PDB file of C-alpha atoms in Angstrom:
ATOM      1  CA  MET A  57      11.376  10.601  95.540  1.00 77.00           C
ATOM      2  CA  LYS A  58       7.876  10.769  96.916  1.00 87.00           C
ATOM      3  CA  LEU A  59       6.300  13.362  99.144  1.00 94.00           C
ATOM      4  CA  THR A  60       4.243  12.477 102.195  1.00 94.00           C
ATOM      5  CA  GLY A  61       0.615  13.596 102.250  1.00 93.00           C
ATOM      6  CA  THR A  62       1.482  16.580 104.452  1.00 93.00           C
ATOM      7  CA  GLU A  63       4.391  17.517 102.192  1.00 95.00           C
ATOM      8  CA  GLU A  64       2.118  17.278  99.135  1.00 94.00           C
ATOM      9  CA  GLN A  65      -0.345  19.665 100.784  1.00 93.00           C
ATOM     10  CA  LEU A  66       2.472  22.132 101.409  1.00 95.00           C
ATOM     11  CA  MET A  67       3.851  21.624  97.908  1.00 96.00           C
ATOM     12  CA  GLU A  68       0.418  22.472  96.462  1.00 95.00           C
ATOM     13  CA  LEU A  69       0.686  25.907  98.076  1.00 95.00           C
ATOM     14  CA  ILE A  70       4.168  26.407  96.674  1.00 97.00           C
ATOM     15  CA  TRP A  71       3.091  25.312  93.181  1.00 97.00           C
ATOM     16  CA  GLU A  72       0.076  27.607  93.405  1.00 96.00           C
ATOM     17  CA  HIS A  73       2.117  30.671  94.364  1.00 96.00           C
ATOM     18  CA  GLY A  74       5.374  29.939  92.527  1.00 95.00           C
ATOM     19  CA  GLU A  75       7.384  31.826  95.131  1.00 96.00           C
ATOM     20  CA  ILE A  76       6.212  32.177  98.700  1.00 97.00           C
ATOM     21  CA  PHE A  77       7.501  33.211 102.127  1.00 96.00           C
ATOM     22  CA  LEU A  78       6.949  31.121 105.267  1.00 94.00           C
ATOM     23  CA  LYS A  79       4.564  33.745 106.673  1.00 94.00           C
ATOM     24  CA  ASP A  80       2.445  33.567 103.488  1.00 96.00           C
ATOM     25  CA  ILE A  81       2.425  29.765 103.647  1.00 95.00           C
ATOM     26  CA  ILE A  82       1.075  29.909 107.191  1.00 94.00           C
ATOM     27  CA  ASP A  83      -1.557  32.481 106.163  1.00 94.00           C
ATOM     28  CA  ALA A  84      -2.649  30.259 103.246  1.00 93.00           C
ATOM     29  CA  TYR A  85      -3.121  27.150 105.405  1.00 91.00           C
ATOM     30  CA  PRO A  86      -6.672  26.399 106.517  1.00 87.00           C
ATOM     31  CA  ASP A  87      -7.452  26.324 110.231  1.00 89.00           C
ATOM     32  CA  PRO A  88      -6.175  24.788 112.396  1.00 90.00           C
ATOM     33  CA  LYS A  89      -2.866  26.164 111.132  1.00 91.00           C
ATOM     34  CA  PRO A  90       0.273  24.167 111.833  1.00 91.00           C
ATOM     35  CA  ALA A  91       3.042  25.744 113.870  1.00 94.00           C
ATOM     36  CA  ALA A  92       5.685  27.706 111.953  1.00 94.00           C
ATOM     37  CA  THR A  93       8.318  25.263 113.222  1.00 95.00           C
ATOM     38  CA  THR A  94       6.351  22.345 111.756  1.00 95.00           C
ATOM     39  CA  ILE A  95       6.174  24.005 108.350  1.00 96.00           C
ATOM     40  CA  ALA A  96       9.862  24.938 108.552  1.00 96.00           C
ATOM     41  CA  THR A  97      10.719  21.293 109.282  1.00 96.00           C
ATOM     42  CA  LEU A  98       8.623  20.128 106.324  1.00 97.00           C
ATOM     43  CA  LEU A  99      10.274  22.678 104.044  1.00 97.00           C
ATOM     44  CA  LYS A 100      13.724  21.495 105.161  1.00 97.00           C
ATOM     45  CA  ARG A 101      12.800  17.861 104.404  1.00 97.00           C
ATOM     46  CA  MET A 102      11.387  18.882 101.014  1.00 97.00           C
ATOM     47  CA  GLN A 103      14.554  20.839 100.312  1.00 97.00           C
ATOM     48  CA  ASN A 104      16.659  17.764 101.154  1.00 97.00           C
ATOM     49  CA  LYS A 105      14.502  15.704  98.781  1.00 96.00           C
ATOM     50  CA  GLY A 106      15.106  18.231  95.987  1.00 96.00           C
ATOM     51  CA  PHE A 107      11.544  19.538  95.687  1.00 97.00           C
ATOM     52  CA  VAL A 108      12.041  23.127  96.875  1.00 98.00           C
ATOM     53  CA  ALA A 109      14.755  25.719  97.212  1.00 98.00           C
ATOM     54  CA  TYR A 110      14.776  29.248  98.528  1.00 97.00           C
ATOM     55  CA  ASN A 111      16.167  32.702  97.929  1.00 96.00           C
ATOM     56  CA  LEU A 112      17.350  34.568 101.003  1.00 95.00           C
ATOM     57  CA  MET A 113      15.771  38.025 101.146  1.00 93.00           C
ATOM     58  CA  GLY A 114      17.052  39.826 104.189  1.00 92.00           C
ATOM     59  CA  ASN A 115      16.195  37.522 107.097  1.00 91.00           C
ATOM     60  CA  SER A 116      13.396  35.764 105.196  1.00 94.00           C
ATOM     61  CA  ARG A 117      13.428  32.811 102.864  1.00 95.00           C
ATOM     62  CA  GLN A 118      11.337  32.891  99.718  1.00 97.00           C
ATOM     63  CA  TYR A 119      10.616  29.281  98.739  1.00 97.00           C
ATOM     64  CA  TYR A 120      10.057  28.117  95.170  1.00 98.00           C
ATOM     65  CA  PRO A 121       9.469  24.732  93.518  1.00 98.00           C
ATOM     66  CA  LEU A 122      12.265  22.808  91.825  1.00 98.00           C
ATOM     67  CA  VAL A 123       9.848  20.198  90.454  1.00 96.00           C
ATOM     68  CA  LYS A 124       6.895  20.995  88.203  1.00 96.00           C
ATOM     69  CA  LYS A 125       3.519  19.820  89.452  1.00 95.00           C
ATOM     70  CA  SER A 126       2.785  18.030  86.167  1.00 93.00           C
ATOM     71  CA  ASP A 127       6.124  16.175  86.317  1.00 94.00           C
ATOM     72  CA  TYR A 128       5.531  15.059  89.903  1.00 93.00           C
ATOM     73  CA  PHE A 129       2.012  13.806  89.320  1.00 90.00           C
ATOM     74  CA  SER A 130       2.954  12.140  86.046  1.00 90.00           C
ATOM     75  CA  LYS A 131       5.589  10.098  87.894  1.00 89.00           C
ATOM     76  CA  GLN A 132       3.096   9.228  90.647  1.00 87.00           C
ATOM     77  CA  VAL A 133       0.439   8.067  88.177  1.00 88.00           C
ATOM     78  CA  ASN A 134       2.981   6.046  86.193  1.00 88.00           C
ATOM     79  CA  SER A 135       4.168   4.439  89.425  1.00 88.00           C
ATOM     80  CA  LEU A 136       0.572   3.616  90.366  1.00 88.00           C
ATOM     81  CA  ILE A 137      -0.020   2.014  86.951  1.00 90.00           C
ATOM     82  CA  LYS A 138       3.201   0.018  87.254  1.00 91.00           C
ATOM     83  CA  ASN A 139       2.635  -1.156  90.823  1.00 90.00           C
ATOM     84  CA  PHE A 140      -1.110  -1.836  90.810  1.00 90.00           C
ATOM     85  CA  PHE A 141      -1.930  -2.570  87.181  1.00 91.00           C
ATOM     86  CA  GLY A 142       1.125  -4.490  85.991  1.00 91.00           C
ATOM     87  CA  SER A 143       2.267  -1.540  83.841  1.00 87.00           C
ATOM     88  CA  SER A 144      -0.949  -1.828  81.824  1.00 89.00           C
ATOM     89  CA  ALA A 145      -2.501   1.548  81.054  1.00 87.00           C
ATOM     90  CA  MET A 146      -5.469  -0.350  79.607  1.00 89.00           C
ATOM     91  CA  GLN A 147      -6.159  -2.103  82.920  1.00 89.00           C
ATOM     92  CA  PHE A 148      -5.859   1.228  84.703  1.00 89.00           C
ATOM     93  CA  ALA A 149      -8.239   2.953  82.255  1.00 88.00           C
ATOM     94  CA  SER A 150     -10.734   0.103  82.562  1.00 89.00           C
ATOM     95  CA  PHE A 151     -10.619   0.247  86.356  1.00 90.00           C
ATOM     96  CA  PHE A 152     -10.803   4.048  86.383  1.00 86.00           C
ATOM     97  CA  THR A 153     -13.836   4.235  84.108  1.00 88.00           C
ATOM     98  CA  THR A 154     -15.790   1.447  85.790  1.00 89.00           C
ATOM     99  CA  GLU A 155     -14.942   1.882  89.469  1.00 88.00           C
ATOM    100  CA  THR A 156     -14.901   5.654  90.020  1.00 88.00           C
ATOM    101  CA  ASN A 157     -18.609   6.471  89.549  1.00 88.00           C
ATOM    102  CA  LEU A 158     -18.016   8.910  86.707  1.00 89.00           C
ATOM    103  CA  SER A 159     -21.136  10.582  85.399  1.00 92.00           C
ATOM    104  CA  SER A 160     -22.173  10.303  81.754  1.00 92.00           C
ATOM    105  CA  ALA A 161     -20.996  13.866  81.204  1.00 93.00           C
ATOM    106  CA  GLU A 162     -17.595  13.105  82.734  1.00 92.00           C
ATOM    107  CA  LEU A 163     -17.249   9.993  80.580  1.00 92.00           C
ATOM    108  CA  GLU A 164     -18.123  12.073  77.502  1.00 92.00           C
ATOM    109  CA  ASP A 165     -15.484  14.626  78.493  1.00 93.00           C
ATOM    110  CA  LEU A 166     -12.970  11.821  78.943  1.00 91.00           C
ATOM    111  CA  LYS A 167     -13.907  10.427  75.525  1.00 91.00           C
ATOM    112  CA  THR A 168     -13.310  13.860  73.975  1.00 93.00           C
ATOM    113  CA  ILE A 169      -9.875  14.041  75.594  1.00 92.00           C
ATOM    114  CA  ILE A 170      -9.015  10.579  74.272  1.00 91.00           C
ATOM    115  CA  ASP A 171     -10.316  11.414  70.775  1.00 91.00           C
ATOM    116  CA  ASN A 172      -8.192  14.587  70.728  1.00 92.00           C
ATOM    117  CA  GLU A 173      -5.095  12.645  71.784  1.00 91.00           C
ATOM    118  CA  ILE A 174      -5.732  10.096  69.025  1.00 92.00           C
ATOM    119  CA  LYS A 175      -5.930  12.937  66.473  1.00 91.00           C
ATOM    120  CA  LYS A 176      -2.611  14.350  67.722  1.00 92.00           C
ATOM    121  CA  LYS A 177      -0.897  10.974  67.416  1.00 90.00           C
ATOM    122  CA  ARG A 178      -2.081  10.603  63.818  1.00 89.00           C
ATOM    123  CA  LEU A 179      -0.521  13.923  62.745  1.00 82.00           C
TER     124      LEU A 179
END
């Protein structure tokens, strides 16, 4: 399942905190803050999608993620590669390195990451 942009923003807060109460979510949101009922509705939808759960603590719910951030974004990137680049990671990498205005330093950093991954695969 995929999160909407608003749900992703909320999920970022949950991933960041690990466990968080509704009041703390509202406090963490930048201004203008959404209404508590809006956030509660989003949390319910995300719960139905299997992204979050909660522990009941008195009258309050402490929300926590059921999906790791890395797992979610890995699936999203793989879906993007499949849908827009014909499942070709090479086409994606070519597009990414030529069309995203990366600086020389960023390209060097990317090269280092790739070189390190090549070394790992050879072991």
